[in-house]
Amino acid sequence: MEPNSSEHNESCDRKVAIRKWNSTSLFYHHSAPVFLLNREGEFIQANSKFQEIYGSRIIGGHYHKVMQKDDILRADEIFQRTLKGETITVDGIEYPCTQGMRYYQVTTMPWSEEETVNGVFCIVQDVTEHKMAEEALRRSEAALRVSLHIAKLGKWEWDVHHGSIHLSDEMYVILGLGQDSTKDEIFSCWKRVHPEDLTQFNESVKHLLAGNATTFRFRYLHPDRALRHLEMVGEHLIDERLQMSRLIVTTRDVTETVENEEKLRKSEELYRLISENSQDFITLGDGGGEIYYVSPGVRHLLGYEPEEMIGKQRSYYYHPDHTKDAEMPPGKDMHIATVRCRHKHGHYVWIELSTKLIYDEKGNVARQLGIGRDITDRMAAEEIVLKSEKLTLTGQLAAGIAHEIRNPLTAIKGFLQLLDGGFPLRKDHVAVMSSELMRIESILNELLLLAKPHELKFYLRDVNQIVHQVVTLMETEANMKNVLLSFSPREGNIPVACDENQLKQVFINFIKNGMESMPSGGKLYVHTEIKDQKAIITFEDFGTGIPEDVLGRIGQPFLTTKEKGTGLGLAVSFSIIENHNGTVMVKSELDKGTIFTVQLPLTK
């Protein structure tokens, strides 16, 4: 019995020595941190790698002290299962250190002596870099999915070696497939390629399979029966053996883009057709007016080649007298002006110029669109009409002069015949003849002022002050005629460039007309204001008014409703205002009154 007992002891000692040698090798030669826990979960041994992380004081302490609270329950479960004989590997164990949070993979094995589990042997692998790489990949894939969804870009991958295919969520939508579609259903969808595009589609796919990056467009009959335009961009990936391993293709629905491109093409074609064949010419300039495009129509109108005008200011071609006329009025974005433009041969051509300002998103003038039309023939026709009107007016003037002068001349002729017949000339006869001669002189003076106005001398004056002086001058006459003359000036100055005396003549004439329209007395209001960069002077009476048939001809010479009027006062007044670049507007109703409104340009 003893020999057998001796052999048994010898075998046990050999097993213990091997186990101790293996344990020593694991603890002191393992490249990863390793440690040993007893059944109570206390550290009883740890190698140098582990002590570098947790320190040597860890021996004798419980493993809970090195755990995150969220990991303790899971660690306890793993510890108990290992004590029952299981070998377990777990990922994602977190531990904070000076370098930040670290992630570990822990493998637990039962530690046995004489078939009894006395503790747990643990090997710790630092998988922080791997964990961070996985997290970065996960975030990158999530960001890619979101980006593809936002961009409405589909993606499909084909594993060349295994024949598997993967579609992104957006790709299913673009192709009109369900998420549960099989590989055969996915490949069969290419039967929906438009027959006219099928050859090009197959050639592009072959080109891609040959290892070439490819971009192509084709028409696709969607399951909803709508014809879509798709654009595919394909690339291939190679493996470590430099062989194609996968195809990656992005797909985009470009139906709206294609339709817009077609609309743009047709629009450009129409624009080119109009601009190249129109008798008008079109210019495009930058915000400062420098020309960068001229349509071919300019050859016919001004004799220039379009290229000759590129880079020049539009104002370069205007007649000096019309430069200001072509300027855009303040606060406006569209203006039509009649100007003379210099022809290449040196003469000037009448052009009707339409200008439109185009603004950018910040509200700044980005471009100026100009359309020029030759109106030389129209201007010549208007000149003929004007001459005809002048001839007609001359005839009217001649008839009016003959009528107005004939009456006083008849009286004078009668007295002279009495004198020639031997009748003595009395003093009252001389007074009548003198009065009639003065009437003739008055008529001739007003005719001269109408036909050939005096040289205007413009000075900067305040309209309020001019009107105030006229109202003060006319107040006495108004009182005598039982007329209440009231003046309501706008606060502050109203500066205009004018001939002060001529404006006073106009204002006096309008006030006198107003008083004469109220023979029984009444109210006459005068007020001033500023509107749209213009001085507005209004004369309002409540007299007999002007008949409608006369109102349309108001301002013509010898047109009057007064018994003793010459009809030249308003004609002279209108002429004076016109010479001041102003306008006169008249509104009137019979038995209700008349309003004369004078508009004069303000001067800064």
mmCIF file with all atom_site columns, N, CA and C in Angstrom, residues 33-85:
data_model
loop_
_atom_site.group_PDB
_atom_site.id
_atom_site.type_symbol
_atom_site.label_atom_id
_atom_site.label_alt_id
_atom_site.label_comp_id
_atom_site.label_asym_id
_atom_site.label_entity_id
_atom_site.label_seq_id
_atom_site.pdbx_PDB_ins_code
_atom_site.Cartn_x
_atom_site.Cartn_y
_atom_site.Cartn_z
_atom_site.occupancy
_atom_site.B_iso_or_equiv
_atom_site.pdbx_formal_charge
_atom_site.auth_seq_id
_atom_site.auth_comp_id
_atom_site.auth_asym_id
_atom_site.auth_atom_id
_atom_site.pdbx_PDB_model_num
ATOM 1   N N  . PRO A 1 33 ? -2.936  43.104 -17.719 1.00 0.00 ? 33 PRO A N  1
ATOM 2   C CA . PRO A 1 33 ? -3.163  43.078 -16.275 1.00 0.00 ? 33 PRO A CA 1
ATOM 3   C C  . PRO A 1 33 ? -3.977  41.838 -15.891 1.00 0.00 ? 33 PRO A C  1
ATOM 4   N N  . VAL A 1 34 ? -3.517  41.089 -14.843 1.00 0.00 ? 34 VAL A N  1
ATOM 5   C CA . VAL A 1 34 ? -4.241  39.928 -14.329 1.00 0.00 ? 34 VAL A CA 1
ATOM 6   C C  . VAL A 1 34 ? -4.281  40.018 -12.809 1.00 0.00 ? 34 VAL A C  1
ATOM 7   N N  . PHE A 1 35 ? -5.331  39.439 -12.234 1.00 0.00 ? 35 PHE A N  1
ATOM 8   C CA . PHE A 1 35 ? -5.447  39.455 -10.770 1.00 0.00 ? 35 PHE A CA 1
ATOM 9   C C  . PHE A 1 35 ? -6.249  38.249 -10.329 1.00 0.00 ? 35 PHE A C  1
ATOM 10  N N  . LEU A 1 36 ? -6.187  37.976 -9.003  1.00 0.00 ? 36 LEU A N  1
ATOM 11  C CA . LEU A 1 36 ? -6.854  36.823 -8.416  1.00 0.00 ? 36 LEU A CA 1
ATOM 12  C C  . LEU A 1 36 ? -7.715  37.298 -7.264  1.00 0.00 ? 36 LEU A C  1
ATOM 13  N N  . LEU A 1 37 ? -9.003  36.862 -7.263  1.00 0.00 ? 37 LEU A N  1
ATOM 14  C CA . LEU A 1 37 ? -9.933  37.200 -6.181  1.00 0.00 ? 37 LEU A CA 1
ATOM 15  C C  . LEU A 1 37 ? -10.257 35.941 -5.402  1.00 0.00 ? 37 LEU A C  1
ATOM 16  N N  . ASN A 1 38 ? -10.417 36.078 -4.069  1.00 0.00 ? 38 ASN A N  1
ATOM 17  C CA . ASN A 1 38 ? -10.902 34.943 -3.287  1.00 0.00 ? 38 ASN A CA 1
ATOM 18  C C  . ASN A 1 38 ? -12.414 34.864 -3.390  1.00 0.00 ? 38 ASN A C  1
ATOM 19  N N  . ARG A 1 39 ? -13.023 33.921 -2.701  1.00 0.00 ? 39 ARG A N  1
ATOM 20  C CA . ARG A 1 39 ? -14.459 33.707 -2.842  1.00 0.00 ? 39 ARG A CA 1
ATOM 21  C C  . ARG A 1 39 ? -15.255 34.888 -2.297  1.00 0.00 ? 39 ARG A C  1
ATOM 22  N N  . GLU A 1 40 ? -14.616 35.729 -1.456  1.00 0.00 ? 40 GLU A N  1
ATOM 23  C CA . GLU A 1 40 ? -15.320 36.899 -0.918  1.00 0.00 ? 40 GLU A CA 1
ATOM 24  C C  . GLU A 1 40 ? -15.180 38.109 -1.849  1.00 0.00 ? 40 GLU A C  1
ATOM 25  N N  . GLY A 1 41 ? -14.451 37.952 -2.953  1.00 0.00 ? 41 GLY A N  1
ATOM 26  C CA . GLY A 1 41 ? -14.290 39.039 -3.899  1.00 0.00 ? 41 GLY A CA 1
ATOM 27  C C  . GLY A 1 41 ? -13.164 39.989 -3.549  1.00 0.00 ? 41 GLY A C  1
ATOM 28  N N  . GLU A 1 42 ? -12.206 39.520 -2.738  1.00 0.00 ? 42 GLU A N  1
ATOM 29  C CA . GLU A 1 42 ? -11.088 40.375 -2.320  1.00 0.00 ? 42 GLU A CA 1
ATOM 30  C C  . GLU A 1 42 ? -9.854  40.019 -3.158  1.00 0.00 ? 42 GLU A C  1
ATOM 31  N N  . PHE A 1 43 ? -9.084  41.088 -3.485  1.00 0.00 ? 43 PHE A N  1
ATOM 32  C CA . PHE A 1 43 ? -7.857  40.881 -4.242  1.00 0.00 ? 43 PHE A CA 1
ATOM 33  C C  . PHE A 1 43 ? -6.835  40.175 -3.360  1.00 0.00 ? 43 PHE A C  1
ATOM 34  N N  . ILE A 1 44 ? -6.298  39.030 -3.832  1.00 0.00 ? 44 ILE A N  1
ATOM 35  C CA . ILE A 1 44 ? -5.250  38.336 -3.071  1.00 0.00 ? 44 ILE A CA 1
ATOM 36  C C  . ILE A 1 44 ? -3.939  38.304 -3.849  1.00 0.00 ? 44 ILE A C  1
ATOM 37  N N  . GLN A 1 45 ? -4.013  38.611 -5.148  1.00 0.00 ? 45 GLN A N  1
ATOM 38  C CA . GLN A 1 45 ? -2.799  38.635 -5.944  1.00 0.00 ? 45 GLN A CA 1
ATOM 39  C C  . GLN A 1 45 ? -3.063  39.410 -7.232  1.00 0.00 ? 45 GLN A C  1
ATOM 40  N N  . ALA A 1 46 ? -2.050  40.169 -7.699  1.00 0.00 ? 46 ALA A N  1
ATOM 41  C CA . ALA A 1 46 ? -2.178  40.937 -8.943  1.00 0.00 ? 46 ALA A CA 1
ATOM 42  C C  . ALA A 1 46 ? -0.794  41.142 -9.529  1.00 0.00 ? 46 ALA A C  1
ATOM 43  N N  . ASN A 1 47 ? -0.678  41.092 -10.863 1.00 0.00 ? 47 ASN A N  1
ATOM 44  C CA . ASN A 1 47 ? 0.639   41.290 -11.474 1.00 0.00 ? 47 ASN A CA 1
ATOM 45  C C  . ASN A 1 47 ? 0.966   42.778 -11.564 1.00 0.00 ? 47 ASN A C  1
ATOM 46  N N  . SER A 1 48 ? 2.176   43.041 -12.008 1.00 0.00 ? 48 SER A N  1
ATOM 47  C CA . SER A 1 48 ? 2.662   44.431 -12.030 1.00 0.00 ? 48 SER A CA 1
ATOM 48  C C  . SER A 1 48 ? 1.835   45.303 -12.980 1.00 0.00 ? 48 SER A C  1
ATOM 49  N N  . LYS A 1 49 ? 1.368   44.745 -14.101 1.00 0.00 ? 49 LYS A N  1
ATOM 50  C CA . LYS A 1 49 ? 0.580   45.525 -15.058 1.00 0.00 ? 49 LYS A CA 1
ATOM 51  C C  . LYS A 1 49 ? -0.700  46.036 -14.409 1.00 0.00 ? 49 LYS A C  1
ATOM 52  N N  . PHE A 1 50 ? -1.324  45.143 -13.617 1.00 0.00 ? 50 PHE A N  1
ATOM 53  C CA . PHE A 1 50 ? -2.564  45.551 -12.959 1.00 0.00 ? 50 PHE A CA 1
ATOM 54  C C  . PHE A 1 50 ? -2.276  46.601 -11.895 1.00 0.00 ? 50 PHE A C  1
ATOM 55  N N  . GLN A 1 51 ? -1.168  46.423 -11.148 1.00 0.00 ? 51 GLN A N  1
ATOM 56  C CA . GLN A 1 51 ? -0.841  47.372 -10.077 1.00 0.00 ? 51 GLN A CA 1
ATOM 57  C C  . GLN A 1 51 ? -0.417  48.733 -10.636 1.00 0.00 ? 51 GLN A C  1
ATOM 58  N N  . GLU A 1 52 ? 0.062   48.773 -11.891 1.00 0.00 ? 52 GLU A N  1
ATOM 59  C CA . GLU A 1 52 ? 0.366   50.061 -12.518 1.00 0.00 ? 52 GLU A CA 1
ATOM 60  C C  . GLU A 1 52 ? -0.895  50.910 -12.679 1.00 0.00 ? 52 GLU A C  1
ATOM 61  N N  . ILE A 1 53 ? -2.006  50.224 -12.900 1.00 0.00 ? 53 ILE A N  1
ATOM 62  C CA . ILE A 1 53 ? -3.269  50.935 -13.115 1.00 0.00 ? 53 ILE A CA 1
ATOM 63  C C  . ILE A 1 53 ? -3.935  51.285 -11.790 1.00 0.00 ? 53 ILE A C  1
ATOM 64  N N  . TYR A 1 54 ? -4.011  50.283 -10.873 1.00 0.00 ? 54 TYR A N  1
ATOM 65  C CA . TYR A 1 54 ? -4.801  50.468 -9.651  1.00 0.00 ? 54 TYR A CA 1
ATOM 66  C C  . TYR A 1 54 ? -3.958  50.689 -8.392  1.00 0.00 ? 54 TYR A C  1
ATOM 67  N N  . GLY A 1 55 ? -2.644  50.457 -8.488  1.00 0.00 ? 55 GLY A N  1
ATOM 68  C CA . GLY A 1 55 ? -1.786  50.643 -7.326  1.00 0.00 ? 55 GLY A CA 1
ATOM 69  C C  . GLY A 1 55 ? -1.652  49.368 -6.506  1.00 0.00 ? 55 GLY A C  1
ATOM 70  N N  . SER A 1 56 ? -0.590  49.278 -5.725  1.00 0.00 ? 56 SER A N  1
ATOM 71  C CA . SER A 1 56 ? -0.312  48.064 -4.944  1.00 0.00 ? 56 SER A CA 1
ATOM 72  C C  . SER A 1 56 ? -1.234  47.931 -3.740  1.00 0.00 ? 56 SER A C  1
ATOM 73  N N  . ARG A 1 57 ? -1.850  49.028 -3.310  1.00 0.00 ? 57 ARG A N  1
ATOM 74  C CA . ARG A 1 57 ? -2.736  48.970 -2.145  1.00 0.00 ? 57 ARG A CA 1
ATOM 75  C C  . ARG A 1 57 ? -4.039  48.241 -2.432  1.00 0.00 ? 57 ARG A C  1
ATOM 76  N N  . ILE A 1 58 ? -4.241  47.867 -3.654  1.00 0.00 ? 58 ILE A N  1
ATOM 77  C CA . ILE A 1 58 ? -5.478  47.206 -4.015  1.00 0.00 ? 58 ILE A CA 1
ATOM 78  C C  . ILE A 1 58 ? -5.582  45.828 -3.372  1.00 0.00 ? 58 ILE A C  1
ATOM 79  N N  . ILE A 1 59 ? -4.417  45.163 -3.037  1.00 0.00 ? 59 ILE A N  1
ATOM 80  C CA . ILE A 1 59 ? -4.416  43.835 -2.450  1.00 0.00 ? 59 ILE A CA 1
ATOM 81  C C  . ILE A 1 59 ? -5.131  43.899 -1.099  1.00 0.00 ? 59 ILE A C  1
ATOM 82  N N  . GLY A 1 60 ? -6.098  42.966 -0.919  1.00 0.00 ? 60 GLY A N  1
ATOM 83  C CA . GLY A 1 60 ? -6.893  42.935 0.306   1.00 0.00 ? 60 GLY A CA 1
ATOM 84  C C  . GLY A 1 60 ? -8.196  43.702 0.173   1.00 0.00 ? 60 GLY A C  1
ATOM 85  N N  . GLY A 1 61 ? -8.324  44.534 -0.835  1.00 0.00 ? 61 GLY A N  1
ATOM 86  C CA . GLY A 1 61 ? -9.558  45.292 -1.025  1.00 0.00 ? 61 GLY A CA 1
ATOM 87  C C  . GLY A 1 61 ? -10.563 44.541 -1.872  1.00 0.00 ? 61 GLY A C  1
ATOM 88  N N  . HIS A 1 62 ? -11.827 44.987 -1.817  1.00 0.00 ? 62 HIS A N  1
ATOM 89  C CA . HIS A 1 62 ? -12.895 44.336 -2.578  1.00 0.00 ? 62 HIS A CA 1
ATOM 90  C C  . HIS A 1 62 ? -12.964 44.912 -3.991  1.00 0.00 ? 62 HIS A C  1
ATOM 91  N N  . TYR A 1 63 ? -13.366 44.054 -4.932  1.00 0.00 ? 63 TYR A N  1
ATOM 92  C CA . TYR A 1 63 ? -13.385 44.521 -6.335  1.00 0.00 ? 63 TYR A CA 1
ATOM 93  C C  . TYR A 1 63 ? -14.420 45.629 -6.567  1.00 0.00 ? 63 TYR A C  1
ATOM 94  N N  . HIS A 1 64 ? -15.394 45.777 -5.669  1.00 0.00 ? 64 HIS A N  1
ATOM 95  C CA . HIS A 1 64 ? -16.372 46.868 -5.814  1.00 0.00 ? 64 HIS A CA 1
ATOM 96  C C  . HIS A 1 64 ? -15.692 48.237 -5.840  1.00 0.00 ? 64 HIS A C  1
ATOM 97  N N  . LYS A 1 65 ? -14.539 48.341 -5.151  1.00 0.00 ? 65 LYS A N  1
ATOM 98  C CA . LYS A 1 65 ? -13.878 49.644 -5.035  1.00 0.00 ? 65 LYS A CA 1
ATOM 99  C C  . LYS A 1 65 ? -13.324 50.145 -6.375  1.00 0.00 ? 65 LYS A C  1
ATOM 100 N N  . VAL A 1 66 ? -13.108 49.263 -7.313  1.00 0.00 ? 66 VAL A N  1
ATOM 101 C CA . VAL A 1 66 ? -12.556 49.690 -8.599  1.00 0.00 ? 66 VAL A CA 1
ATOM 102 C C  . VAL A 1 66 ? -13.623 49.681 -9.708  1.00 0.00 ? 66 VAL A C  1
ATOM 103 N N  . MET A 1 67 ? -14.884 49.513 -9.310  1.00 0.00 ? 67 MET A N  1
ATOM 104 C CA . MET A 1 67 ? -15.961 49.423 -10.287 1.00 0.00 ? 67 MET A CA 1
ATOM 105 C C  . MET A 1 67 ? -16.769 50.715 -10.329 1.00 0.00 ? 67 MET A C  1
ATOM 106 N N  . GLN A 1 68 ? -17.358 51.010 -11.520 1.00 0.00 ? 68 GLN A N  1
ATOM 107 C CA . GLN A 1 68 ? -18.375 52.044 -11.625 1.00 0.00 ? 68 GLN A CA 1
ATOM 108 C C  . GLN A 1 68 ? -19.673 51.491 -11.028 1.00 0.00 ? 68 GLN A C  1
ATOM 109 N N  . LYS A 1 69 ? -20.451 52.355 -10.366 1.00 0.00 ? 69 LYS A N  1
ATOM 110 C CA . LYS A 1 69 ? -21.682 51.901 -9.718  1.00 0.00 ? 69 LYS A CA 1
ATOM 111 C C  . LYS A 1 69 ? -22.605 51.176 -10.682 1.00 0.00 ? 69 LYS A C  1
ATOM 112 N N  . ASP A 1 70 ? -22.645 51.671 -11.931 1.00 0.00 ? 70 ASP A N  1
ATOM 113 C CA . ASP A 1 70 ? -23.554 51.065 -12.906 1.00 0.00 ? 70 ASP A CA 1
ATOM 114 C C  . ASP A 1 70 ? -23.114 49.666 -13.317 1.00 0.00 ? 70 ASP A C  1
ATOM 115 N N  . ASP A 1 71 ? -21.831 49.308 -13.073 1.00 0.00 ? 71 ASP A N  1
ATOM 116 C CA . ASP A 1 71 ? -21.321 48.002 -13.502 1.00 0.00 ? 71 ASP A CA 1
ATOM 117 C C  . ASP A 1 71 ? -21.310 46.961 -12.378 1.00 0.00 ? 71 ASP A C  1
ATOM 118 N N  . ILE A 1 72 ? -21.611 47.376 -11.112 1.00 0.00 ? 72 ILE A N  1
ATOM 119 C CA . ILE A 1 72 ? -21.439 46.465 -9.963  1.00 0.00 ? 72 ILE A CA 1
ATOM 120 C C  . ILE A 1 72 ? -22.396 45.277 -10.040 1.00 0.00 ? 72 ILE A C  1
ATOM 121 N N  . LEU A 1 73 ? -23.675 45.512 -10.339 1.00 0.00 ? 73 LEU A N  1
ATOM 122 C CA . LEU A 1 73 ? -24.642 44.407 -10.395 1.00 0.00 ? 73 LEU A CA 1
ATOM 123 C C  . LEU A 1 73 ? -24.227 43.374 -11.437 1.00 0.00 ? 73 LEU A C  1
ATOM 124 N N  . ARG A 1 74 ? -23.814 43.855 -12.608 1.00 0.00 ? 74 ARG A N  1
ATOM 125 C CA . ARG A 1 74 ? -23.386 42.931 -13.655 1.00 0.00 ? 74 ARG A CA 1
ATOM 126 C C  . ARG A 1 74 ? -22.134 42.185 -13.225 1.00 0.00 ? 74 ARG A C  1
ATOM 127 N N  . ALA A 1 75 ? -21.182 42.883 -12.551 1.00 0.00 ? 75 ALA A N  1
ATOM 128 C CA . ALA A 1 75 ? -19.946 42.242 -12.088 1.00 0.00 ? 75 ALA A CA 1
ATOM 129 C C  . ALA A 1 75 ? -20.238 41.168 -11.037 1.00 0.00 ? 75 ALA A C  1
ATOM 130 N N  . ASP A 1 76 ? -21.197 41.447 -10.137 1.00 0.00 ? 76 ASP A N  1
ATOM 131 C CA . ASP A 1 76 ? -21.550 40.445 -9.112  1.00 0.00 ? 76 ASP A CA 1
ATOM 132 C C  . ASP A 1 76 ? -22.119 39.187 -9.756  1.00 0.00 ? 76 ASP A C  1
ATOM 133 N N  . GLU A 1 77 ? -22.964 39.368 -10.780 1.00 0.00 ? 77 GLU A N  1
ATOM 134 C CA . GLU A 1 77 ? -23.554 38.217 -11.463 1.00 0.00 ? 77 GLU A CA 1
ATOM 135 C C  . GLU A 1 77 ? -22.458 37.383 -12.126 1.00 0.00 ? 77 GLU A C  1
ATOM 136 N N  . ILE A 1 78 ? -21.506 38.073 -12.789 1.00 0.00 ? 78 ILE A N  1
ATOM 137 C CA . ILE A 1 78 ? -20.415 37.363 -13.469 1.00 0.00 ? 78 ILE A CA 1
ATOM 138 C C  . ILE A 1 78 ? -19.543 36.641 -12.434 1.00 0.00 ? 78 ILE A C  1
ATOM 139 N N  . PHE A 1 79 ? -19.290 37.271 -11.301 1.00 0.00 ? 79 PHE A N  1
ATOM 140 C CA . PHE A 1 79 ? -18.447 36.692 -10.244 1.00 0.00 ? 79 PHE A CA 1
ATOM 141 C C  . PHE A 1 79 ? -19.081 35.402 -9.723  1.00 0.00 ? 79 PHE A C  1
ATOM 142 N N  . GLN A 1 80 ? -20.375 35.424 -9.452  1.00 0.00 ? 80 GLN A N  1
ATOM 143 C CA . GLN A 1 80 ? -21.056 34.244 -8.918  1.00 0.00 ? 80 GLN A CA 1
ATOM 144 C C  . GLN A 1 80 ? -21.090 33.118 -9.952  1.00 0.00 ? 80 GLN A C  1
ATOM 145 N N  . ARG A 1 81 ? -21.309 33.457 -11.210 1.00 0.00 ? 81 ARG A N  1
ATOM 146 C CA . ARG A 1 81 ? -21.342 32.416 -12.250 1.00 0.00 ? 81 ARG A CA 1
ATOM 147 C C  . ARG A 1 81 ? -19.965 31.766 -12.411 1.00 0.00 ? 81 ARG A C  1
ATOM 148 N N  . THR A 1 82 ? -18.907 32.603 -12.253 1.00 0.00 ? 82 THR A N  1
ATOM 149 C CA . THR A 1 82 ? -17.549 32.067 -12.384 1.00 0.00 ? 82 THR A CA 1
ATOM 150 C C  . THR A 1 82 ? -17.229 31.136 -11.214 1.00 0.00 ? 82 THR A C  1
ATOM 151 N N  . LEU A 1 83 ? -17.696 31.489 -10.008 1.00 0.00 ? 83 LEU A N  1
ATOM 152 C CA . LEU A 1 83 ? -17.481 30.606 -8.845  1.00 0.00 ? 83 LEU A CA 1
ATOM 153 C C  . LEU A 1 83 ? -18.152 29.248 -9.046  1.00 0.00 ? 83 LEU A C  1
ATOM 154 N N  . LYS A 1 84 ? -19.167 29.233 -9.941  1.00 0.00 ? 84 LYS A N  1
ATOM 155 C CA . LYS A 1 84 ? -19.862 27.972 -10.210 1.00 0.00 ? 84 LYS A CA 1
ATOM 156 C C  . LYS A 1 84 ? -19.212 27.198 -11.349 1.00 0.00 ? 84 LYS A C  1
ATOM 157 N N  . GLY A 1 85 ? -18.087 27.730 -11.860 1.00 0.00 ? 85 GLY A N  1
ATOM 158 C CA . GLY A 1 85 ? -17.335 26.970 -12.840 1.00 0.00 ? 85 GLY A CA 1
ATOM 159 C C  . GLY A 1 85 ? -17.356 27.512 -14.260 1.00 0.00 ? 85 GLY A C  1
#
